[in-house]
Amino acid sequence: MFESVPDIIRYVIQGFGVTTSIFLAAAAFSYVMAFVAGLCRLSNITIIRGITAVYVEFFRGTSLIVQLFWLQYAIPMLLGINIASAWWIGVIAIGLNYGAYLSEVVRTSVISVDKGQTEASIALNMTRFQRMRLVILPQALRLMLPEFGNYSIQILKGTSLVSLIGVTDILYFGDVYRSSNLSEGAMVYFILLIIYFIIALPLIYLSKKGEKIAKKGAAT
């Protein structure tokens, strides 16, 4: 049973680069969307708040798998054009999905900053942009860190879904190996669990560090 472990590892590890690249790109995209959408939901302009709310609720309220299928298959069929490669579709779908969730983290963190800080910055004749950049966001960032760490782990796990649209990540290679070695299916997926856990370890560590920083910031 264990004799095949080295072969399985060598086979599935072919998708390691794809998995990590999609995670890094999707995480970066989701962070950008989080700040854009989160701050737009605090805008004084009604139409901006409305458009952003539609984006957030749509991507929070629909399945990531369905979003992947729509971008990869449904939209090209309806419009007759290919939006992008499967790799980019995975990045876009995951980034938009988790960006919607993280935007709420940004919004609530900004709102939770003590109102006295805003009043003091107004008294100093700071513009709205200056208040946000110099006073509110630095304090809100501390509050965001734990949730950003937790959602980063979720993003990593979400990358496993891209195999459903043909992206050659580690799960894709695991499925291919299992399909030709059915008796070793349990071992294949056990090894995949271990690989995902190993990749997630730095994120777990950073998440805990973020919690400590947030608590420290709250105490000072």
mmCIF file of C-alpha atoms in Angstrom:
data_model
loop_
_atom_site.group_PDB
_atom_site.id
_atom_site.type_symbol
_atom_site.label_atom_id
_atom_site.label_comp_id
_atom_site.label_asym_id
_atom_site.label_seq_id
_atom_site.Cartn_x
_atom_site.Cartn_y
_atom_site.Cartn_z
ATOM 1 C CA MET A 1 0.000 0.000 0.000
ATOM 2 C CA PHE A 2 2.709 2.485 1.011
ATOM 3 C CA GLU A 3 5.051 1.445 -1.797
ATOM 4 C CA SER A 4 3.167 3.702 -4.206
ATOM 5 C CA VAL A 5 3.461 6.836 -2.031
ATOM 6 C CA PRO A 6 6.636 8.184 -3.722
ATOM 7 C CA ASP A 7 5.054 7.672 -7.155
ATOM 8 C CA ILE A 8 1.875 9.446 -6.103
ATOM 9 C CA ILE A 9 3.805 12.383 -4.649
ATOM 10 C CA ARG A 10 5.953 12.738 -7.766
ATOM 11 C CA TYR A 11 2.846 12.704 -9.938
ATOM 12 C CA VAL A 12 0.595 15.126 -8.051
ATOM 13 C CA ILE A 13 3.433 17.538 -7.254
ATOM 14 C CA GLN A 14 3.435 18.453 -10.958
ATOM 15 C CA GLY A 15 0.502 20.703 -10.162
ATOM 16 C CA PHE A 16 2.156 22.412 -7.191
ATOM 17 C CA GLY A 17 3.311 25.429 -9.194
ATOM 18 C CA VAL A 18 -0.140 25.966 -10.683
ATOM 19 C CA THR A 19 -1.838 25.679 -7.292
ATOM 20 C CA THR A 20 0.503 28.178 -5.641
ATOM 21 C CA SER A 21 0.426 30.609 -8.568
ATOM 22 C CA ILE A 22 -3.385 30.643 -8.641
ATOM 23 C CA PHE A 23 -3.490 31.106 -4.877
ATOM 24 C CA LEU A 24 -1.051 34.041 -4.924
ATOM 25 C CA ALA A 25 -2.742 35.759 -7.866
ATOM 26 C CA ALA A 26 -6.281 35.164 -6.568
ATOM 27 C CA ALA A 27 -5.334 36.311 -3.068
ATOM 28 C CA ALA A 28 -3.768 39.530 -4.391
ATOM 29 C CA PHE A 29 -6.809 40.197 -6.604
ATOM 30 C CA SER A 30 -9.231 39.503 -3.746
ATOM 31 C CA TYR A 31 -7.346 41.911 -1.455
ATOM 32 C CA VAL A 32 -7.565 44.668 -4.072
ATOM 33 C CA MET A 33 -11.291 44.008 -4.609
ATOM 34 C CA ALA A 34 -11.822 43.953 -0.852
ATOM 35 C CA PHE A 35 -10.433 47.456 -0.355
ATOM 36 C CA VAL A 36 -12.093 48.865 -3.481
ATOM 37 C CA ALA A 37 -15.519 47.414 -2.672
ATOM 38 C CA GLY A 38 -15.233 47.924 1.080
ATOM 39 C CA LEU A 39 -14.365 51.615 0.766
ATOM 40 C CA CYS A 40 -16.894 52.161 -2.036
ATOM 41 C CA ARG A 41 -19.640 50.895 0.270
ATOM 42 C CA LEU A 42 -18.728 53.759 2.588
ATOM 43 C CA SER A 43 -18.951 56.320 -0.214
ATOM 44 C CA ASN A 44 -21.274 59.309 0.031
ATOM 45 C CA ILE A 45 -22.363 58.694 -3.571
ATOM 46 C CA THR A 46 -25.504 56.548 -3.641
ATOM 47 C CA ILE A 47 -24.931 54.960 -7.060
ATOM 48 C CA ILE A 48 -21.427 53.829 -6.096
ATOM 49 C CA ARG A 49 -22.746 52.261 -2.896
ATOM 50 C CA GLY A 50 -25.555 50.595 -4.850
ATOM 51 C CA ILE A 51 -23.339 49.097 -7.570
ATOM 52 C CA THR A 52 -20.870 47.839 -4.991
ATOM 53 C CA ALA A 53 -23.657 46.321 -2.886
ATOM 54 C CA VAL A 54 -24.925 44.398 -5.929
ATOM 55 C CA TYR A 55 -21.441 43.019 -6.583
ATOM 56 C CA VAL A 56 -20.914 41.998 -2.950
ATOM 57 C CA GLU A 57 -24.296 40.354 -2.474
ATOM 58 C CA PHE A 58 -24.188 38.579 -5.839
ATOM 59 C CA PHE A 59 -20.803 36.948 -5.277
ATOM 60 C CA ARG A 60 -21.545 36.191 -1.633
ATOM 61 C CA GLY A 61 -24.925 34.732 -2.496
ATOM 62 C CA THR A 62 -23.911 32.425 -5.353
ATOM 63 C CA SER A 63 -21.697 29.347 -5.465
ATOM 64 C CA LEU A 64 -18.043 29.681 -6.433
ATOM 65 C CA ILE A 65 -18.357 26.495 -8.501
ATOM 66 C CA VAL A 66 -21.243 27.990 -10.483
ATOM 67 C CA GLN A 67 -19.278 31.215 -10.959
ATOM 68 C CA LEU A 68 -16.344 29.209 -12.348
ATOM 69 C CA PHE A 69 -18.626 27.338 -14.761
ATOM 70 C CA TRP A 70 -20.324 30.530 -15.882
ATOM 71 C CA LEU A 71 -17.057 32.288 -16.652
ATOM 72 C CA GLN A 72 -15.484 29.246 -18.286
ATOM 73 C CA TYR A 73 -18.424 27.743 -20.194
ATOM 74 C CA ALA A 74 -21.712 29.666 -20.069
ATOM 75 C CA ILE A 75 -20.536 33.187 -20.971
ATOM 76 C CA PRO A 76 -18.376 32.002 -23.931
ATOM 77 C CA MET A 77 -21.365 30.004 -25.212
ATOM 78 C CA LEU A 78 -23.748 32.946 -24.846
ATOM 79 C CA LEU A 79 -21.408 35.618 -26.221
ATOM 80 C CA GLY A 80 -19.362 33.456 -28.583
ATOM 81 C CA ILE A 81 -16.050 34.613 -27.129
ATOM 82 C CA ASN A 82 -13.503 33.136 -24.769
ATOM 83 C CA ILE A 83 -12.933 35.493 -21.849
ATOM 84 C CA ALA A 84 -9.533 34.139 -20.844
ATOM 85 C CA SER A 85 -7.579 30.957 -20.226
ATOM 86 C CA ALA A 86 -8.784 28.537 -17.554
ATOM 87 C CA TRP A 87 -5.966 29.727 -15.263
ATOM 88 C CA TRP A 88 -7.160 33.320 -15.456
ATOM 89 C CA ILE A 89 -10.796 32.279 -15.073
ATOM 90 C CA GLY A 90 -9.845 30.554 -11.823
ATOM 91 C CA VAL A 91 -8.010 33.644 -10.570
ATOM 92 C CA ILE A 92 -10.836 36.006 -11.535
ATOM 93 C CA ALA A 93 -13.632 33.883 -10.072
ATOM 94 C CA ILE A 94 -11.846 33.181 -6.786
ATOM 95 C CA GLY A 95 -10.677 36.791 -6.492
ATOM 96 C CA LEU A 96 -14.150 38.224 -7.080
ATOM 97 C CA ASN A 97 -15.779 35.708 -4.747
ATOM 98 C CA TYR A 98 -13.488 36.153 -1.772
ATOM 99 C CA GLY A 99 -13.047 39.854 -2.503
ATOM 100 C CA ALA A 100 -16.778 40.227 -1.847
ATOM 101 C CA TYR A 101 -16.454 38.536 1.536
ATOM 102 C CA LEU A 102 -13.332 40.472 2.479
ATOM 103 C CA SER A 103 -14.942 43.769 1.498
ATOM 104 C CA GLU A 104 -17.237 43.360 4.485
ATOM 105 C CA VAL A 105 -14.171 42.905 6.686
ATOM 106 C CA VAL A 106 -12.747 46.173 5.339
ATOM 107 C CA ARG A 107 -16.047 48.026 5.729
ATOM 108 C CA THR A 108 -16.760 46.879 9.280
ATOM 109 C CA SER A 109 -13.152 47.463 10.369
ATOM 110 C CA VAL A 110 -13.235 51.046 9.125
ATOM 111 C CA ILE A 111 -16.594 51.656 10.803
ATOM 112 C CA SER A 112 -15.328 50.240 14.100
ATOM 113 C CA VAL A 113 -12.515 52.798 14.431
ATOM 114 C CA ASP A 114 -13.295 55.146 17.296
ATOM 115 C CA LYS A 115 -15.378 58.104 16.113
ATOM 116 C CA GLY A 116 -13.225 60.387 18.202
ATOM 117 C CA GLN A 117 -10.357 59.772 15.782
ATOM 118 C CA THR A 118 -12.459 61.103 12.916
ATOM 119 C CA GLU A 119 -13.622 64.094 14.911
ATOM 120 C CA ALA A 120 -10.045 64.937 15.886
ATOM 121 C CA SER A 121 -8.861 64.737 12.274
ATOM 122 C CA ILE A 122 -11.732 66.993 11.183
ATOM 123 C CA ALA A 123 -10.665 69.481 13.834
ATOM 124 C CA LEU A 124 -7.199 69.431 12.231
ATOM 125 C CA ASN A 125 -8.779 70.395 8.880
ATOM 126 C CA MET A 126 -7.852 67.124 7.197
ATOM 127 C CA THR A 127 -9.642 66.227 3.979
ATOM 128 C CA ARG A 128 -11.743 63.040 3.805
ATOM 129 C CA PHE A 129 -8.942 61.334 1.863
ATOM 130 C CA GLN A 130 -6.315 62.430 4.394
ATOM 131 C CA ARG A 131 -8.461 61.225 7.301
ATOM 132 C CA MET A 132 -8.892 57.823 5.695
ATOM 133 C CA ARG A 133 -5.235 57.425 4.660
ATOM 134 C CA LEU A 134 -3.488 58.826 7.709
ATOM 135 C CA VAL A 135 -5.843 58.193 10.615
ATOM 136 C CA ILE A 136 -8.571 55.618 9.993
ATOM 137 C CA LEU A 137 -7.006 53.000 7.698
ATOM 138 C CA PRO A 138 -3.814 52.461 9.758
ATOM 139 C CA GLN A 139 -5.983 51.608 12.766
ATOM 140 C CA ALA A 140 -8.509 49.593 10.744
ATOM 141 C CA LEU A 141 -5.739 47.489 9.187
ATOM 142 C CA ARG A 142 -4.907 46.013 12.584
ATOM 143 C CA LEU A 143 -8.496 44.872 12.947
ATOM 144 C CA MET A 144 -8.522 43.359 9.452
ATOM 145 C CA LEU A 145 -5.428 41.194 9.868
ATOM 146 C CA PRO A 146 -6.995 38.151 11.594
ATOM 147 C CA GLU A 147 -9.853 37.874 9.092
ATOM 148 C CA PHE A 148 -7.561 38.430 6.131
ATOM 149 C CA GLY A 149 -5.412 35.592 7.434
ATOM 150 C CA ASN A 150 -8.397 33.290 7.854
ATOM 151 C CA TYR A 151 -9.769 34.103 4.418
ATOM 152 C CA SER A 152 -6.338 33.534 2.866
ATOM 153 C CA ILE A 153 -6.575 29.941 4.065
ATOM 154 C CA GLN A 154 -10.072 29.735 2.564
ATOM 155 C CA ILE A 155 -8.727 31.065 -0.743
ATOM 156 C CA LEU A 156 -6.072 28.352 -0.771
ATOM 157 C CA LYS A 157 -8.727 25.689 -0.257
ATOM 158 C CA GLY A 158 -10.887 27.336 -2.909
ATOM 159 C CA THR A 159 -8.144 26.862 -5.507
ATOM 160 C CA SER A 160 -8.887 23.117 -5.507
ATOM 161 C CA LEU A 161 -12.093 23.881 -7.427
ATOM 162 C CA VAL A 162 -10.195 25.064 -10.511
ATOM 163 C CA SER A 163 -9.523 21.431 -11.431
ATOM 164 C CA LEU A 164 -13.226 21.276 -12.388
ATOM 165 C CA ILE A 165 -12.558 23.616 -15.328
ATOM 166 C CA GLY A 166 -9.444 21.768 -16.450
ATOM 167 C CA VAL A 167 -6.708 23.691 -14.646
ATOM 168 C CA THR A 168 -3.797 21.337 -13.971
ATOM 169 C CA ASP A 169 -3.376 21.908 -10.229
ATOM 170 C CA ILE A 170 -2.415 19.223 -7.704
ATOM 171 C CA LEU A 171 -6.014 17.992 -7.369
ATOM 172 C CA TYR A 172 -6.234 17.627 -11.146
ATOM 173 C CA PHE A 173 -3.171 15.380 -11.192
ATOM 174 C CA GLY A 174 -4.498 13.517 -8.164
ATOM 175 C CA ASP A 175 -7.749 12.777 -9.982
ATOM 176 C CA VAL A 176 -5.873 11.635 -13.086
ATOM 177 C CA TYR A 177 -3.684 9.293 -11.033
ATOM 178 C CA ARG A 178 -6.671 7.896 -9.160
ATOM 179 C CA SER A 179 -8.627 7.269 -12.366
ATOM 180 C CA SER A 180 -5.920 4.879 -13.571
ATOM 181 C CA ASN A 181 -5.170 3.426 -10.124
ATOM 182 C CA LEU A 182 -8.564 3.016 -8.495
ATOM 183 C CA SER A 183 -7.317 0.837 -5.646
ATOM 184 C CA GLU A 184 -5.016 3.671 -4.513
ATOM 185 C CA GLY A 185 -7.705 6.347 -4.427
ATOM 186 C CA ALA A 186 -7.728 6.666 -0.623
ATOM 187 C CA MET A 187 -3.951 7.102 -0.513
ATOM 188 C CA VAL A 188 -4.027 9.692 -3.293
ATOM 189 C CA TYR A 189 -6.505 11.889 -1.459
ATOM 190 C CA PHE A 190 -4.739 11.407 1.855
ATOM 191 C CA ILE A 191 -1.520 12.692 0.273
ATOM 192 C CA LEU A 192 -3.424 15.623 -1.240
ATOM 193 C CA LEU A 193 -4.741 16.493 2.229
ATOM 194 C CA ILE A 194 -1.211 16.513 3.589
ATOM 195 C CA ILE A 195 0.095 18.665 0.726
ATOM 196 C CA TYR A 196 -2.670 21.246 1.162
ATOM 197 C CA PHE A 197 -2.022 21.284 4.915
ATOM 198 C CA ILE A 198 1.700 21.862 4.376
ATOM 199 C CA ILE A 199 0.974 24.744 1.990
ATOM 200 C CA ALA A 200 -1.462 26.208 4.522
ATOM 201 C CA LEU A 201 0.966 26.074 7.461
ATOM 202 C CA PRO A 202 2.616 29.467 6.728
ATOM 203 C CA LEU A 203 -0.853 31.000 6.344
ATOM 204 C CA ILE A 204 -1.963 29.539 9.677
ATOM 205 C CA TYR A 205 1.148 31.001 11.302
ATOM 206 C CA LEU A 206 0.576 34.423 9.722
ATOM 207 C CA SER A 207 -3.077 34.338 10.757
ATOM 208 C CA LYS A 208 -2.090 33.778 14.393
ATOM 209 C CA LYS A 209 0.459 36.590 14.160
ATOM 210 C CA GLY A 210 -2.272 38.821 12.785
ATOM 211 C CA GLU A 211 -4.484 38.010 15.750
ATOM 212 C CA LYS A 212 -1.706 38.984 18.154
ATOM 213 C CA ILE A 213 -1.101 42.259 16.324
ATOM 214 C CA ALA A 214 -4.829 43.038 16.350
ATOM 215 C CA LYS A 215 -5.085 42.351 20.086
ATOM 216 C CA LYS A 216 -2.010 44.442 20.751
ATOM 217 C CA GLY A 217 -3.467 47.283 18.735
ATOM 218 C CA ALA A 218 -6.755 47.044 20.593
ATOM 219 C CA ALA A 219 -4.982 47.149 23.924
ATOM 220 C CA THR A 220 -2.900 50.249 23.166
#
